[in-house]
């Protein structure tokens, strides 16, 4: 599986956009980028995923660079409840192989400050 | 009711005891997973199952076993618990394909 690199921690002011970067320079053509978050000891929550086009849903936007070697998760108006560890994960398309599984790293601790 | 329910939520057990953690889901998903999380670390996969007749080891299966009793139920057993199995355990489900996983709320297990 392609590895990801994320900053250990980030801060954001409440009401501002939170931009969380992720580097996945070894990503292969059939691998998707997924984002999950985990609010203190709760089960991880799926946020969004994408292959090469930018994606948006009710929670966030995902911007993937043209070369697909990095991406940014954007929370447009961060709230205190968005304080969590955010995981960027690369996952393969082939569900018959071993690369379909989610492999979690240490993620980025985003702290939203009042 | 939660889509993915784990029981118990918290458990303290003694070294050497057998313990079972249970997971049930109402998502109708065919795939189920057990993960373990230690303080300050990401989640590590213990076992996974694609359907009732399919069981596979994850990266840290030693000391654990699983049973897929039905499509909706996937239990994790520690045959003889040891202190370094103290951790937060999560069950997850998914459909085949590229959709996201749904996680349970976790079971906090302490082995003394």
GROMACS .gro file of C-alpha atoms in nm:
model
  226
    1UNK     CA    1   0.000   0.000   0.000
    2UNK     CA    2   0.110   0.353  -0.067
    3UNK     CA    3   0.226   0.531   0.246
    4UNK     CA    4   0.094   0.867   0.361
    5UNK     CA    5   0.262   1.150   0.548
    6UNK     CA    6   0.064   1.395   0.758
    7UNK     CA    7   0.163   1.664   1.007
    8UNK     CA    8   0.137   1.548   1.364
    9UNK     CA    9  -0.082   1.838   1.472
   10UNK     CA   10  -0.250   2.155   1.351
   11UNK     CA   11  -0.452   2.437   1.502
   12UNK     CA   12  -0.743   2.625   1.352
   13UNK     CA   13  -0.962   2.909   1.473
   14UNK     CA   14  -1.332   2.839   1.508
   15UNK     CA   15  -1.525   2.953   1.202
   16UNK     CA   16  -1.221   2.949   0.976
   17UNK     CA   17  -1.139   2.691   0.713
   18UNK     CA   18  -0.921   2.403   0.824
   19UNK     CA   19  -0.686   2.272   0.554
   20UNK     CA   20  -0.529   1.938   0.635
   21UNK     CA   21  -0.250   1.824   0.402
   22UNK     CA   22  -0.147   1.472   0.314
   23UNK     CA   23   0.144   1.351   0.107
   24UNK     CA   24   0.110   1.021  -0.081
   25UNK     CA   25   0.388   1.041  -0.336
   26UNK     CA   26   0.396   0.664  -0.403
   27UNK     CA   27   0.025   0.633  -0.480
   28UNK     CA   28  -0.056   0.409  -0.775
   29UNK     CA   29  -0.314   0.460  -1.045
   30UNK     CA   30  -0.586   0.242  -0.893
   31UNK     CA   31  -0.557   0.371  -0.538
   32UNK     CA   32  -0.810   0.603  -0.381
   33UNK     CA   33  -0.747   0.864  -0.112
   34UNK     CA   34  -0.972   0.831   0.193
   35UNK     CA   35  -1.015   1.057   0.492
   36UNK     CA   36  -1.148   0.950   0.830
   37UNK     CA   37  -1.156   1.125   1.162
   38UNK     CA   38  -1.164   1.004   1.520
   39UNK     CA   39  -1.305   1.217   1.796
   40UNK     CA   40  -1.146   1.128   2.126
   41UNK     CA   41  -1.166   0.748   2.166
   42UNK     CA   42  -1.482   0.720   1.957
   43UNK     CA   43  -1.497   0.497   1.651
   44UNK     CA   44  -1.345   0.651   1.338
   45UNK     CA   45  -1.588   0.830   1.110
   46UNK     CA   46  -1.569   0.823   0.732
   47UNK     CA   47  -1.546   1.171   0.580
   48UNK     CA   48  -1.477   1.154   0.208
   49UNK     CA   49  -1.279   0.976  -0.061
   50UNK     CA   50  -1.160   1.043  -0.414
   51UNK     CA   51  -0.951   0.911  -0.701
   52UNK     CA   52  -0.835   1.211  -0.901
   53UNK     CA   53  -1.115   1.461  -0.921
   54UNK     CA   54  -1.193   1.700  -0.641
   55UNK     CA   55  -1.482   1.586  -0.425
   56UNK     CA   56  -1.724   1.764  -0.196
   57UNK     CA   57  -1.991   1.643   0.042
   58UNK     CA   58  -2.179   1.783   0.338
   59UNK     CA   59  -1.880   1.738   0.567
   60UNK     CA   60  -1.578   1.847   0.367
   61UNK     CA   61  -1.400   1.897   0.037
   62UNK     CA   62  -1.112   1.692  -0.093
   63UNK     CA   63  -0.860   1.850  -0.326
   64UNK     CA   64  -0.623   1.609  -0.503
   65UNK     CA   65  -0.328   1.748  -0.699
   66UNK     CA   66  -0.306   1.672  -1.067
   67UNK     CA   67  -0.013   1.434  -1.016
   68UNK     CA   68  -0.207   1.272  -0.728
   69UNK     CA   69   0.096   1.283  -0.501
   70UNK     CA   70  -0.075   1.494  -0.238
   71UNK     CA   71  -0.418   1.601  -0.124
   72UNK     CA   72  -0.585   1.845   0.111
   73UNK     CA   73  -0.894   1.794   0.320
   74UNK     CA   74  -1.085   2.117   0.372
   75UNK     CA   75  -1.335   2.175   0.651
   76UNK     CA   76  -1.486   2.503   0.530
   77UNK     CA   77  -1.608   2.640   0.864
   78UNK     CA   78  -1.442   2.454   1.150
   79UNK     CA   79  -1.628   2.420   1.479
   80UNK     CA   80  -1.511   2.307   1.820
   81UNK     CA   81  -1.671   1.969   1.748
   82UNK     CA   82  -1.431   1.919   1.459
   83UNK     CA   83  -1.143   1.876   1.703
   84UNK     CA   84  -1.024   1.522   1.625
   85UNK     CA   85  -0.747   1.310   1.476
   86UNK     CA   86  -0.777   1.308   1.097
   87UNK     CA   87  -0.646   1.010   0.905
   88UNK     CA   88  -0.547   1.019   0.538
   89UNK     CA   89  -0.544   0.666   0.395
   90UNK     CA   90  -0.464   0.529   0.053
   91UNK     CA   91  -0.662   0.224  -0.044
   92UNK     CA   92  -0.652   0.007  -0.353
   93UNK     CA   93  -0.933  -0.061  -0.594
   94UNK     CA   94  -0.881  -0.436  -0.622
   95UNK     CA   95  -1.104  -0.586  -0.357
   96UNK     CA   96  -0.971  -0.931  -0.431
   97UNK     CA   97  -0.620  -0.843  -0.325
   98UNK     CA   98  -0.468  -0.730   0.000
   99UNK     CA   99  -0.466  -0.361  -0.077
  100UNK     CA  100  -0.839  -0.306  -0.028
  101UNK     CA  101  -0.798  -0.289   0.349
  102UNK     CA  102  -0.775   0.034   0.544
  103UNK     CA  103  -0.435   0.087   0.703
  104UNK     CA  104  -0.432   0.365   0.961
  105UNK     CA  105  -0.127   0.575   1.042
  106UNK     CA  106  -0.105   0.822   1.329
  107UNK     CA  107  -0.298   1.099   1.157
  108UNK     CA  108  -0.314   1.472   1.230
  109UNK     CA  109  -0.457   1.603   1.555
  110UNK     CA  110  -0.662   1.907   1.456
  111UNK     CA  111  -0.746   2.136   1.744
  112UNK     CA  112  -1.011   2.397   1.677
  113UNK     CA  113  -0.973   2.691   1.914
  114UNK     CA  114  -1.248   2.933   2.023
  115UNK     CA  115  -3.001   0.232   1.757
  116UNK     CA  116  -2.645   0.234   1.635
  117UNK     CA  117  -2.570   0.077   1.297
  118UNK     CA  118  -2.273  -0.112   1.446
  119UNK     CA  119  -2.308  -0.219   1.808
  120UNK     CA  120  -2.025  -0.347   2.022
  121UNK     CA  121  -2.065  -0.519   2.357
  122UNK     CA  122  -1.946  -0.476   2.621
  123UNK     CA  123  -1.842  -0.109   2.613
  124UNK     CA  124  -1.594  -0.158   2.893
  125UNK     CA  125  -1.446  -0.470   3.046
  126UNK     CA  126  -1.184  -0.547   3.305
  127UNK     CA  127  -1.059  -0.904   3.313
  128UNK     CA  128  -0.780  -1.100   3.475
  129UNK     CA  129  -0.477  -1.248   3.306
  130UNK     CA  130  -0.548  -1.595   3.172
  131UNK     CA  131  -0.923  -1.551   3.143
  132UNK     CA  132  -1.114  -1.613   2.821
  133UNK     CA  133  -1.312  -1.317   2.698
  134UNK     CA  134  -1.537  -1.253   2.400
  135UNK     CA  135  -1.612  -0.917   2.242
  136UNK     CA  136  -1.923  -0.903   2.028
  137UNK     CA  137  -2.019  -0.696   1.728
  138UNK     CA  138  -2.352  -0.680   1.550
  139UNK     CA  139  -2.463  -0.461   1.262
  140UNK     CA  140  -2.785  -0.351   1.097
  141UNK     CA  141  -2.615  -0.205   0.788
  142UNK     CA  142  -2.660  -0.516   0.578
  143UNK     CA  143  -2.288  -0.504   0.498
  144UNK     CA  144  -2.114  -0.823   0.399
  145UNK     CA  145  -1.767  -0.735   0.529
  146UNK     CA  146  -1.670  -0.705   0.892
  147UNK     CA  147  -1.343  -0.618   1.064
  148UNK     CA  148  -1.184  -0.609   1.407
  149UNK     CA  149  -0.925  -0.341   1.485
  150UNK     CA  150  -0.719  -0.266   1.792
  151UNK     CA  151  -0.599   0.077   1.903
  152UNK     CA  152  -0.329   0.145   2.159
  153UNK     CA  153  -0.273   0.491   2.313
  154UNK     CA  154  -0.114   0.733   2.067
  155UNK     CA  155  -0.119   0.481   1.784
  156UNK     CA  156  -0.336   0.428   1.481
  157UNK     CA  157  -0.570   0.133   1.438
  158UNK     CA  158  -0.426  -0.208   1.358
  159UNK     CA  159  -0.624  -0.482   1.185
  160UNK     CA  160  -0.671  -0.807   1.381
  161UNK     CA  161  -0.909  -1.012   1.166
  162UNK     CA  162  -1.150  -0.953   0.881
  163UNK     CA  163  -1.431  -1.144   0.714
  164UNK     CA  164  -1.582  -1.094   0.369
  165UNK     CA  165  -1.880  -1.319   0.435
  166UNK     CA  166  -1.997  -1.588   0.675
  167UNK     CA  167  -1.764  -1.852   0.534
  168UNK     CA  168  -1.463  -1.627   0.497
  169UNK     CA  169  -1.220  -1.545   0.781
  170UNK     CA  170  -0.879  -1.385   0.732
  171UNK     CA  171  -0.594  -1.285   0.960
  172UNK     CA  172  -0.490  -0.925   0.979
  173UNK     CA  173  -0.154  -0.785   1.084
  174UNK     CA  174  -0.179  -0.871   1.456
  175UNK     CA  175  -0.390  -1.189   1.486
  176UNK     CA  176  -0.172  -1.380   1.735
  177UNK     CA  177  -0.357  -1.438   2.062
  178UNK     CA  178  -0.698  -1.371   1.905
  179UNK     CA  179  -0.966  -1.574   1.728
  180UNK     CA  180  -1.291  -1.477   1.562
  181UNK     CA  181  -1.627  -1.624   1.471
  182UNK     CA  182  -1.869  -1.500   1.205
  183UNK     CA  183  -2.192  -1.646   1.335
  184UNK     CA  184  -2.413  -1.471   1.081
  185UNK     CA  185  -2.379  -1.192   0.828
  186UNK     CA  186  -2.467  -0.945   1.101
  187UNK     CA  187  -2.249  -1.083   1.381
  188UNK     CA  188  -1.872  -1.101   1.420
  189UNK     CA  189  -1.716  -1.184   1.757
  190UNK     CA  190  -1.357  -1.156   1.874
  191UNK     CA  191  -1.216  -1.388   2.141
  192UNK     CA  192  -0.910  -1.372   2.357
  193UNK     CA  193  -0.856  -1.731   2.464
  194UNK     CA  194  -0.615  -1.644   2.745
  195UNK     CA  195  -0.597  -1.270   2.801
  196UNK     CA  196  -0.265  -1.106   2.878
  197UNK     CA  197  -0.192  -0.750   2.998
  198UNK     CA  198  -0.051  -0.630   2.664
  199UNK     CA  199  -0.392  -0.696   2.510
  200UNK     CA  200  -0.520  -0.400   2.707
  201UNK     CA  201  -0.648  -0.169   2.435
  202UNK     CA  202  -0.947  -0.011   2.265
  203UNK     CA  203  -1.110  -0.252   2.021
  204UNK     CA  204  -1.321  -0.144   1.725
  205UNK     CA  205  -1.547  -0.341   1.497
  206UNK     CA  206  -1.616  -0.206   1.148
  207UNK     CA  207  -1.830  -0.301   0.850
  208UNK     CA  208  -1.826  -0.226   0.480
  209UNK     CA  209  -1.973  -0.328   0.149
  210UNK     CA  210  -1.760  -0.471  -0.126
  211UNK     CA  211  -1.633  -0.184  -0.333
  212UNK     CA  212  -1.486   0.149  -0.242
  213UNK     CA  213  -1.738   0.295   0.002
  214UNK     CA  214  -1.632   0.395   0.350
  215UNK     CA  215  -1.627   0.179   0.659
  216UNK     CA  216  -1.875   0.216   0.945
  217UNK     CA  217  -1.719   0.175   1.288
  218UNK     CA  218  -1.871   0.080   1.621
  219UNK     CA  219  -1.820   0.285   1.935
  220UNK     CA  220  -1.548   0.056   2.065
  221UNK     CA  221  -1.482  -0.175   2.359
  222UNK     CA  222  -1.228  -0.065   2.615
  223UNK     CA  223  -1.060  -0.380   2.747
  224UNK     CA  224  -0.828  -0.385   3.046
  225UNK     CA  225  -0.638  -0.701   3.138
  226UNK     CA  226  -0.498  -0.698   3.491
   0.00000   0.00000   0.00000
